[in-house]
Structures are given as structure tokens and as C-alpha cells.
Amino acid sequence: DIQLTQSPSSLSAFVGGRVSITCRASQSIANFVNWYQHKPGKAPKLLIYTASVLQSGVPSRFSGSGSGTDFTLSISSLQPDDFATYYCQQSQSIPFTFGPGTRVDTK
Amino acid sequence: QVQLQESGPGLVKPSETLTLTCTVSGGSISDSAYYWDWIRQPPGKGLEWIGSGYYTGNTYSNPSLKSRVSISVDLSKDQFSLKVMSVTAADTAMYFCARRSRDGYNHFDFWGQGTLVTVSS
């Protein structure tokens, strides 16, 4: 199975600040990475697919980059609605696997 | 807007079978462009992909669970179901259903809110 790690596991940031989350794969997965936002009691939300494509309806402050084994999710100007847990997911091969998550909370 | 909603018992006894159903609205489970998947998250742990169903009846499962998992689709009701047999406490988790694109990029574009299943006597 392809293993994903995320760093940091949690972070605190101010509204308006810039946030970057890293996802690293145990082997090259080209651009087969997706990013999700999850809030307690809510359905997870797709933010970015194939490493850098913004899902329809997702604010442009979210962006994704990377290829191979290293990927980054960035939030350019953190908004109150963005405090949540973020997960990366590899979609190159079955079984699909997820990173352990990065919790973003308010500083 | 596609919506998915999980339903099923919140408590299952050890060694019994866990059965959950996902109802799709705002879209059709017969749409050839999508798979219909189950994902779970044990308390305090990460997300685990369980498996997929397709409108043709084809299914795919995580090898770690394959022998205990069964996924089926009901086109007439726009529902798909998950069965996990011989459950143990390790199967206690929040279970999510999700729609997955069949465009080769395999992203989950719509999810249900999840349903918590506890395995306990």
C-alpha cells in the first residue's frame, strides 16, 4: 500500500495568515493526490484534485502543488471558515489511502 | 447538488454483520461516470478506504478487508450498501459513503456526513 504522511499534524494560525500543509508519499504517485477539508459532524469536502486542480466552488485562496512524492496544500489568507482538519489522499492505486490529517485551529 | 446519506444501526454486536445503506439524491447511481464508495474512520484514527460499487454490479475492496466486506448497488432505489461480516471492536468507526469519479483520477467529490457504528455487546 502507498503510505502518506502529513506535516505538521496540527498548526495554529491567525485569520488572514498563510498556511501550508505538506503531504509526502512512500513512492512516486505522479500527480494523483487529492485534498479534503473535514469539519466535525459534516461531510468531508473535496478542495483540490490531481494535485493542483481547484474543485468547482472552492475559493481561490486554496491551492495545491507538487508531483512525484511531495505535495503541498496552501491557503493564502486564512478565513474563519477554514478552521478544520485537512487530509491528502492518493488516487494512483487501490487501495486508496489517506494521510493522517492536519488540524488547523485559530491562534 | 448531489447528496449522500448513510443509514443503519448505530450498534452492532461482536461477530455479527454490520449493514449500512447510502441513499443518493440529486444524481443517479446508474451514472456510468462514477463509482460509489465506502470509507471509514475509527475514533482517533485516520481514514480507511473500504471499497467501491459500480452500477454494473462490479465491486472493488480493500485487500485488508476483502474477505469480510460485501458491497452492492440498488439501481431502482439509487442506493448502495455495505456489509461487514464478523465484526469486532476494531470495526467501530464513523462510516462515510462517497461518490468517486471514474475519469482516472479517482477523487471523492461528494460525501455523506457519516454514521457512527459501535461494535459492542
PDB file of C-alpha atoms in Angstrom:
ATOM      1  CA  ASP A   1       0.000   0.000   0.000  1.00  0.00           C
ATOM      2  CA  ILE A   2       1.123   3.577  -0.623  1.00  0.00           C
ATOM      3  CA  GLN A   3       1.659   5.377   2.687  1.00  0.00           C
ATOM      4  CA  LEU A   4       1.065   9.099   3.086  1.00  0.00           C
ATOM      5  CA  THR A   5       2.484  11.323   5.794  1.00  0.00           C
ATOM      6  CA  GLN A   6       1.414  14.878   6.515  1.00  0.00           C
ATOM      7  CA  SER A   7       3.192  17.685   8.279  1.00  0.00           C
ATOM      8  CA  PRO A   8       2.551  19.347  10.527  1.00  0.00           C
ATOM      9  CA  SER A   9      -0.015  17.227  12.351  1.00  0.00           C
ATOM     10  CA  SER A  10      -1.539  20.425  13.683  1.00  0.00           C
ATOM     11  CA  LEU A  11      -0.974  24.145  13.441  1.00  0.00           C
ATOM     12  CA  SER A  12      -2.358  27.367  14.834  1.00  0.00           C
ATOM     13  CA  ALA A  13      -2.742  30.411  12.632  1.00  0.00           C
ATOM     14  CA  PHE A  14      -4.304  33.863  12.588  1.00  0.00           C
ATOM     15  CA  VAL A  15      -7.184  34.817  10.347  1.00  0.00           C
ATOM     16  CA  GLY A  16      -5.583  36.352   7.279  1.00  0.00           C
ATOM     17  CA  GLY A  17      -2.442  34.313   7.635  1.00  0.00           C
ATOM     18  CA  ARG A  18      -0.915  31.959   5.093  1.00  0.00           C
ATOM     19  CA  VAL A  19      -0.934  28.223   5.776  1.00  0.00           C
ATOM     20  CA  SER A  20       0.958  25.419   4.057  1.00  0.00           C
ATOM     21  CA  ILE A  21       0.463  21.699   4.632  1.00  0.00           C
ATOM     22  CA  THR A  22       2.788  19.077   3.213  1.00  0.00           C
ATOM     23  CA  CYS A  23       1.913  15.551   2.132  1.00  0.00           C
ATOM     24  CA  ARG A  24       4.613  13.010   1.325  1.00  0.00           C
ATOM     25  CA  ALA A  25       4.058   9.668  -0.393  1.00  0.00           C
ATOM     26  CA  SER A  26       6.070   6.490   0.194  1.00  0.00           C
ATOM     27  CA  GLN A  27       6.584   6.164  -3.570  1.00  0.00           C
ATOM     28  CA  SER A  28       6.078   8.304  -6.620  1.00  0.00           C
ATOM     29  CA  ILE A  29       2.423   8.893  -7.400  1.00  0.00           C
ATOM     30  CA  ALA A  30       2.812  11.431 -10.232  1.00  0.00           C
ATOM     31  CA  ASN A  31       0.015  13.964  -9.619  1.00  0.00           C
ATOM     32  CA  PHE A  32      -2.534  11.539  -8.174  1.00  0.00           C
ATOM     33  CA  VAL A  33      -3.179  13.478  -4.979  1.00  0.00           C
ATOM     34  CA  ASN A  34      -6.413  14.990  -3.734  1.00  0.00           C
ATOM     35  CA  TRP A  35      -7.047  17.252  -0.740  1.00  0.00           C
ATOM     36  CA  TYR A  36     -10.098  17.349   1.506  1.00  0.00           C
ATOM     37  CA  GLN A  37     -11.372  19.593   4.292  1.00  0.00           C
ATOM     38  CA  HIS A  38     -13.293  17.998   7.135  1.00  0.00           C
ATOM     39  CA  LYS A  39     -15.200  19.586   9.982  1.00  0.00           C
ATOM     40  CA  PRO A  40     -16.745  17.538  12.832  1.00  0.00           C
ATOM     41  CA  GLY A  41     -20.234  16.301  12.012  1.00  0.00           C
ATOM     42  CA  LYS A  42     -20.000  17.447   8.412  1.00  0.00           C
ATOM     43  CA  ALA A  43     -19.335  15.684   5.135  1.00  0.00           C
ATOM     44  CA  PRO A  44     -15.702  15.923   4.035  1.00  0.00           C
ATOM     45  CA  LYS A  45     -15.265  18.411   1.198  1.00  0.00           C
ATOM     46  CA  LEU A  46     -13.068  17.988  -1.876  1.00  0.00           C
ATOM     47  CA  LEU A  47     -10.808  21.023  -2.298  1.00  0.00           C
ATOM     48  CA  ILE A  48      -8.128  20.074  -4.815  1.00  0.00           C
ATOM     49  CA  TYR A  49      -7.775  17.090  -7.170  1.00  0.00           C
ATOM     50  CA  THR A  50      -4.892  15.835  -9.280  1.00  0.00           C
ATOM     51  CA  ALA A  51      -2.541  17.853  -7.076  1.00  0.00           C
ATOM     52  CA  SER A  52      -3.449  21.311  -8.333  1.00  0.00           C
ATOM     53  CA  VAL A  53      -6.950  21.499  -9.829  1.00  0.00           C
ATOM     54  CA  LEU A  54      -9.363  23.540  -7.754  1.00  0.00           C
ATOM     55  CA  GLN A  55     -12.718  21.825  -7.312  1.00  0.00           C
ATOM     56  CA  SER A  56     -15.660  23.858  -8.581  1.00  0.00           C
ATOM     57  CA  GLY A  57     -16.994  26.233  -5.942  1.00  0.00           C
ATOM     58  CA  VAL A  58     -13.871  26.149  -3.769  1.00  0.00           C
ATOM     59  CA  PRO A  59     -12.427  29.606  -3.006  1.00  0.00           C
ATOM     60  CA  SER A  60      -9.303  30.592  -4.906  1.00  0.00           C
ATOM     61  CA  ARG A  61      -7.368  31.121  -1.667  1.00  0.00           C
ATOM     62  CA  PHE A  62      -6.863  27.338  -1.718  1.00  0.00           C
ATOM     63  CA  SER A  63      -4.147  25.992  -3.994  1.00  0.00           C
ATOM     64  CA  GLY A  64      -2.227  22.778  -4.455  1.00  0.00           C
ATOM     65  CA  SER A  65       1.148  21.925  -5.911  1.00  0.00           C
ATOM     66  CA  GLY A  66       3.642  19.126  -6.223  1.00  0.00           C
ATOM     67  CA  SER A  67       4.316  15.916  -8.098  1.00  0.00           C
ATOM     68  CA  GLY A  68       6.081  12.644  -7.502  1.00  0.00           C
ATOM     69  CA  THR A  69       6.279  12.206  -3.755  1.00  0.00           C
ATOM     70  CA  ASP A  70       5.912  15.717  -2.308  1.00  0.00           C
ATOM     71  CA  PHE A  71       2.750  17.791  -2.362  1.00  0.00           C
ATOM     72  CA  THR A  72       1.565  20.991  -0.719  1.00  0.00           C
ATOM     73  CA  LEU A  73      -1.827  22.471   0.094  1.00  0.00           C
ATOM     74  CA  SER A  74      -1.725  26.215   0.671  1.00  0.00           C
ATOM     75  CA  ILE A  75      -4.310  28.632   1.995  1.00  0.00           C
ATOM     76  CA  SER A  76      -3.320  32.171   1.060  1.00  0.00           C
ATOM     77  CA  SER A  77      -5.436  34.122   3.542  1.00  0.00           C
ATOM     78  CA  LEU A  78      -6.991  32.009   6.246  1.00  0.00           C
ATOM     79  CA  GLN A  79     -10.666  32.690   6.894  1.00  0.00           C
ATOM     80  CA  PRO A  80     -12.730  31.738   9.967  1.00  0.00           C
ATOM     81  CA  ASP A  81     -14.492  29.061   7.904  1.00  0.00           C
ATOM     82  CA  ASP A  82     -11.156  27.365   7.149  1.00  0.00           C
ATOM     83  CA  PHE A  83     -10.504  26.057  10.657  1.00  0.00           C
ATOM     84  CA  ALA A  84     -10.807  22.309  10.085  1.00  0.00           C
ATOM     85  CA  THR A  85      -8.795  19.157   9.521  1.00  0.00           C
ATOM     86  CA  TYR A  86      -7.190  18.645   6.102  1.00  0.00           C
ATOM     87  CA  TYR A  87      -6.402  15.283   4.528  1.00  0.00           C
ATOM     88  CA  CYS A  88      -4.457  14.287   1.456  1.00  0.00           C
ATOM     89  CA  GLN A  89      -5.405  11.139  -0.458  1.00  0.00           C
ATOM     90  CA  GLN A  90      -3.547   9.193  -3.124  1.00  0.00           C
ATOM     91  CA  SER A  91      -5.621   8.045  -6.041  1.00  0.00           C
ATOM     92  CA  GLN A  92      -2.980   6.297  -8.106  1.00  0.00           C
ATOM     93  CA  SER A  93      -3.696   2.762  -6.981  1.00  0.00           C
ATOM     94  CA  ILE A  94      -6.024   0.602  -4.955  1.00  0.00           C
ATOM     95  CA  PRO A  95      -6.211   0.568  -2.002  1.00  0.00           C
ATOM     96  CA  PHE A  96      -6.680   4.331  -1.979  1.00  0.00           C
ATOM     97  CA  THR A  97      -5.040   5.738   1.126  1.00  0.00           C
ATOM     98  CA  PHE A  98      -5.238   8.946   3.115  1.00  0.00           C
ATOM     99  CA  GLY A  99      -2.779  10.977   5.102  1.00  0.00           C
ATOM    100  CA  PRO A 100      -3.285  11.169   8.876  1.00  0.00           C
ATOM    101  CA  GLY A 101      -4.629  14.709   8.701  1.00  0.00           C
ATOM    102  CA  THR A 102      -3.539  18.210   9.694  1.00  0.00           C
ATOM    103  CA  ARG A 103      -5.672  20.091  12.159  1.00  0.00           C
ATOM    104  CA  VAL A 104      -5.780  23.860  11.622  1.00  0.00           C
ATOM    105  CA  ASP A 105      -7.048  25.946  14.509  1.00  0.00           C
ATOM    106  CA  THR A 106      -7.095  29.554  15.488  1.00  0.00           C
ATOM    107  CA  LYS A 107      -4.179  31.237  17.167  1.00  0.00           C
TER     108      LYS A 107
ATOM    109  CA  GLN B   1     -26.394  19.203  -5.981  1.00  0.00           C
ATOM    110  CA  VAL B   2     -25.626  15.557  -5.275  1.00  0.00           C
ATOM    111  CA  GLN B   3     -26.282  14.466  -1.713  1.00  0.00           C
ATOM    112  CA  LEU B   4     -25.453  11.191   0.016  1.00  0.00           C
ATOM    113  CA  GLN B   5     -26.935   9.981   3.278  1.00  0.00           C
ATOM    114  CA  GLU B   6     -25.822   6.963   5.277  1.00  0.00           C
ATOM    115  CA  SER B   7     -28.291   4.940   7.329  1.00  0.00           C
ATOM    116  CA  GLY B   8     -28.146   1.870   9.514  1.00  0.00           C
ATOM    117  CA  PRO B   9     -27.875   0.669  13.111  1.00  0.00           C
ATOM    118  CA  GLY B  10     -25.517   2.543  15.384  1.00  0.00           C
ATOM    119  CA  LEU B  11     -24.762  -0.527  17.499  1.00  0.00           C
ATOM    120  CA  VAL B  12     -23.735  -3.975  16.313  1.00  0.00           C
ATOM    121  CA  LYS B  13     -22.761  -6.965  18.445  1.00  0.00           C
ATOM    122  CA  PRO B  14     -19.376  -8.648  18.005  1.00  0.00           C
ATOM    123  CA  SER B  15     -19.346 -11.484  15.424  1.00  0.00           C
ATOM    124  CA  GLU B  16     -22.484 -10.147  13.742  1.00  0.00           C
ATOM    125  CA  THR B  17     -22.818  -8.395  10.377  1.00  0.00           C
ATOM    126  CA  LEU B  18     -22.768  -4.624  10.048  1.00  0.00           C
ATOM    127  CA  THR B  19     -25.088  -3.380   7.303  1.00  0.00           C
ATOM    128  CA  LEU B  20     -25.241   0.205   6.096  1.00  0.00           C
ATOM    129  CA  THR B  21     -27.084   1.847   3.218  1.00  0.00           C
ATOM    130  CA  CYS B  22     -26.250   5.042   1.363  1.00  0.00           C
ATOM    131  CA  THR B  23     -29.047   6.887  -0.400  1.00  0.00           C
ATOM    132  CA  VAL B  24     -28.095   9.148  -3.300  1.00  0.00           C
ATOM    133  CA  SER B  25     -30.185  12.184  -4.250  1.00  0.00           C
ATOM    134  CA  GLY B  26     -29.619  14.856  -6.866  1.00  0.00           C
ATOM    135  CA  GLY B  27     -27.883  12.305  -9.064  1.00  0.00           C
ATOM    136  CA  SER B  28     -28.255   8.758 -10.314  1.00  0.00           C
ATOM    137  CA  ILE B  29     -26.355   5.728  -9.138  1.00  0.00           C
ATOM    138  CA  SER B  30     -26.706   4.463 -12.731  1.00  0.00           C
ATOM    139  CA  ASP B  31     -24.394   7.236 -13.951  1.00  0.00           C
ATOM    140  CA  SER B  32     -21.516   5.426 -15.662  1.00  0.00           C
ATOM    141  CA  ALA B  33     -19.111   8.255 -14.767  1.00  0.00           C
ATOM    142  CA  TYR B  34     -18.952   7.370 -11.093  1.00  0.00           C
ATOM    143  CA  TYR B  35     -18.162   4.693  -8.569  1.00  0.00           C
ATOM    144  CA  TRP B  36     -19.880   4.559  -5.194  1.00  0.00           C
ATOM    145  CA  ASP B  37     -17.525   4.067  -2.270  1.00  0.00           C
ATOM    146  CA  TRP B  38     -17.348   3.423   1.440  1.00  0.00           C
ATOM    147  CA  ILE B  39     -14.693   4.943   3.721  1.00  0.00           C
ATOM    148  CA  ARG B  40     -14.397   4.682   7.482  1.00  0.00           C
ATOM    149  CA  GLN B  41     -12.596   6.440  10.322  1.00  0.00           C
ATOM    150  CA  PRO B  42     -12.091   4.685  13.665  1.00  0.00           C
ATOM    151  CA  PRO B  43     -12.135   7.030  16.665  1.00  0.00           C
ATOM    152  CA  GLY B  44      -8.883   8.961  16.860  1.00  0.00           C
ATOM    153  CA  LYS B  45      -7.511   7.321  13.717  1.00  0.00           C
ATOM    154  CA  GLY B  46      -7.197   8.064  10.036  1.00  0.00           C
ATOM    155  CA  LEU B  47      -9.462   7.479   7.076  1.00  0.00           C
ATOM    156  CA  GLU B  48      -9.546   3.987   5.554  1.00  0.00           C
ATOM    157  CA  TRP B  49     -10.953   3.198   2.125  1.00  0.00           C
ATOM    158  CA  ILE B  50     -13.213   0.136   2.336  1.00  0.00           C
ATOM    159  CA  GLY B  51     -14.351  -0.444  -1.225  1.00  0.00           C
ATOM    160  CA  SER B  52     -16.424   0.545  -4.248  1.00  0.00           C
ATOM    161  CA  GLY B  53     -19.510  -0.422  -6.159  1.00  0.00           C
ATOM    162  CA  TYR B  54     -20.409   0.343  -9.757  1.00  0.00           C
ATOM    163  CA  TYR B  55     -23.789   0.374 -11.497  1.00  0.00           C
ATOM    164  CA  THR B  56     -22.899  -2.802 -13.400  1.00  0.00           C
ATOM    165  CA  GLY B  57     -22.554  -4.667 -10.116  1.00  0.00           C
ATOM    166  CA  ASN B  58     -18.753  -4.734 -10.226  1.00  0.00           C
ATOM    167  CA  THR B  59     -17.144  -4.187  -6.853  1.00  0.00           C
ATOM    168  CA  TYR B  60     -13.633  -3.477  -5.537  1.00  0.00           C
ATOM    169  CA  SER B  61     -12.469  -3.863  -1.949  1.00  0.00           C
ATOM    170  CA  ASN B  62      -9.507  -3.048   0.221  1.00  0.00           C
ATOM    171  CA  PRO B  63      -7.465  -6.265   0.437  1.00  0.00           C
ATOM    172  CA  SER B  64      -7.195  -5.738   4.197  1.00  0.00           C
ATOM    173  CA  LEU B  65     -10.956  -6.217   4.493  1.00  0.00           C
ATOM    174  CA  LYS B  66     -11.843  -8.057   1.300  1.00  0.00           C
ATOM    175  CA  SER B  67     -12.911 -11.369   2.813  1.00  0.00           C
ATOM    176  CA  ARG B  68     -15.360  -9.705   5.206  1.00  0.00           C
ATOM    177  CA  VAL B  69     -16.797  -6.954   3.006  1.00  0.00           C
ATOM    178  CA  SER B  70     -19.634  -7.009   0.520  1.00  0.00           C
ATOM    179  CA  ILE B  71     -20.852  -4.003  -1.472  1.00  0.00           C
ATOM    180  CA  SER B  72     -23.993  -3.946  -3.597  1.00  0.00           C
ATOM    181  CA  VAL B  73     -25.981  -1.388  -5.575  1.00  0.00           C
ATOM    182  CA  ASP B  74     -29.738  -0.990  -5.949  1.00  0.00           C
ATOM    183  CA  LEU B  75     -30.395   0.988  -9.116  1.00  0.00           C
ATOM    184  CA  SER B  76     -34.155   1.168  -8.548  1.00  0.00           C
ATOM    185  CA  LYS B  77     -33.686   2.997  -5.253  1.00  0.00           C
ATOM    186  CA  ASP B  78     -30.470   4.925  -6.023  1.00  0.00           C
ATOM    187  CA  GLN B  79     -28.894   3.211  -3.035  1.00  0.00           C
ATOM    188  CA  PHE B  80     -25.757   1.229  -2.384  1.00  0.00           C
ATOM    189  CA  SER B  81     -24.990  -0.889   0.630  1.00  0.00           C
ATOM    190  CA  LEU B  82     -22.102  -2.160   2.702  1.00  0.00           C
ATOM    191  CA  LYS B  83     -21.921  -5.349   4.698  1.00  0.00           C
ATOM    192  CA  VAL B  84     -19.040  -6.110   7.029  1.00  0.00           C
ATOM    193  CA  MET B  85     -19.168  -9.608   8.422  1.00  0.00           C
ATOM    194  CA  SER B  86     -17.836 -10.997  11.696  1.00  0.00           C
ATOM    195  CA  VAL B  87     -17.296  -7.557  13.212  1.00  0.00           C
ATOM    196  CA  THR B  88     -15.035  -6.872  16.159  1.00  0.00           C
ATOM    197  CA  ALA B  89     -14.369  -3.766  18.249  1.00  0.00           C
ATOM    198  CA  ALA B  90     -11.806  -2.776  15.595  1.00  0.00           C
ATOM    199  CA  ASP B  91     -14.710  -2.140  13.199  1.00  0.00           C
ATOM    200  CA  THR B  92     -16.058   0.617  15.447  1.00  0.00           C
ATOM    201  CA  ALA B  93     -15.822   3.722  13.283  1.00  0.00           C
ATOM    202  CA  MET B  94     -17.539   6.599  11.550  1.00  0.00           C
ATOM    203  CA  TYR B  95     -18.606   5.211   8.184  1.00  0.00           C
ATOM    204  CA  PHE B  96     -18.852   7.528   5.181  1.00  0.00           C
ATOM    205  CA  CYS B  97     -20.261   6.904   1.743  1.00  0.00           C
ATOM    206  CA  ALA B  98     -18.867   8.901  -1.168  1.00  0.00           C
ATOM    207  CA  ARG B  99     -19.029   9.315  -4.931  1.00  0.00           C
ATOM    208  CA  ARG B 100     -15.774   8.728  -6.813  1.00  0.00           C
ATOM    209  CA  SER B 101     -15.008   9.953 -10.292  1.00  0.00           C
ATOM    210  CA  ARG B 102     -14.299   7.380 -12.975  1.00  0.00           C
ATOM    211  CA  ASP B 103     -12.142   9.735 -15.014  1.00  0.00           C
ATOM    212  CA  GLY B 104      -8.942   8.002 -13.948  1.00  0.00           C
ATOM    213  CA  TYR B 105      -8.196  10.500 -11.188  1.00  0.00           C
ATOM    214  CA  ASN B 106     -10.313   8.809  -8.531  1.00  0.00           C
ATOM    215  CA  HIS B 107     -11.259  11.768  -6.394  1.00  0.00           C
ATOM    216  CA  PHE B 108     -14.200  11.656  -3.991  1.00  0.00           C
ATOM    217  CA  ASP B 109     -16.271  14.666  -4.977  1.00  0.00           C
ATOM    218  CA  PHE B 110     -19.308  14.194  -2.751  1.00  0.00           C
ATOM    219  CA  TRP B 111     -19.538  12.572   0.666  1.00  0.00           C
ATOM    220  CA  GLY B 112     -22.202  11.805   3.218  1.00  0.00           C
ATOM    221  CA  GLN B 113     -21.941  13.214   6.730  1.00  0.00           C
ATOM    222  CA  GLY B 114     -21.104   9.810   8.125  1.00  0.00           C
ATOM    223  CA  THR B 115     -22.745   7.459  10.573  1.00  0.00           C
ATOM    224  CA  LEU B 116     -21.115   6.178  13.738  1.00  0.00           C
ATOM    225  CA  VAL B 117     -21.184   2.423  14.219  1.00  0.00           C
ATOM    226  CA  THR B 118     -20.143   0.959  17.548  1.00  0.00           C
ATOM    227  CA  VAL B 119     -19.358  -2.728  17.925  1.00  0.00           C
ATOM    228  CA  SER B 120     -20.170  -3.797  21.453  1.00  0.00           C
ATOM    229  CA  SER B 121     -22.104  -6.454  23.289  1.00  0.00           C
TER     230      SER B 121
END
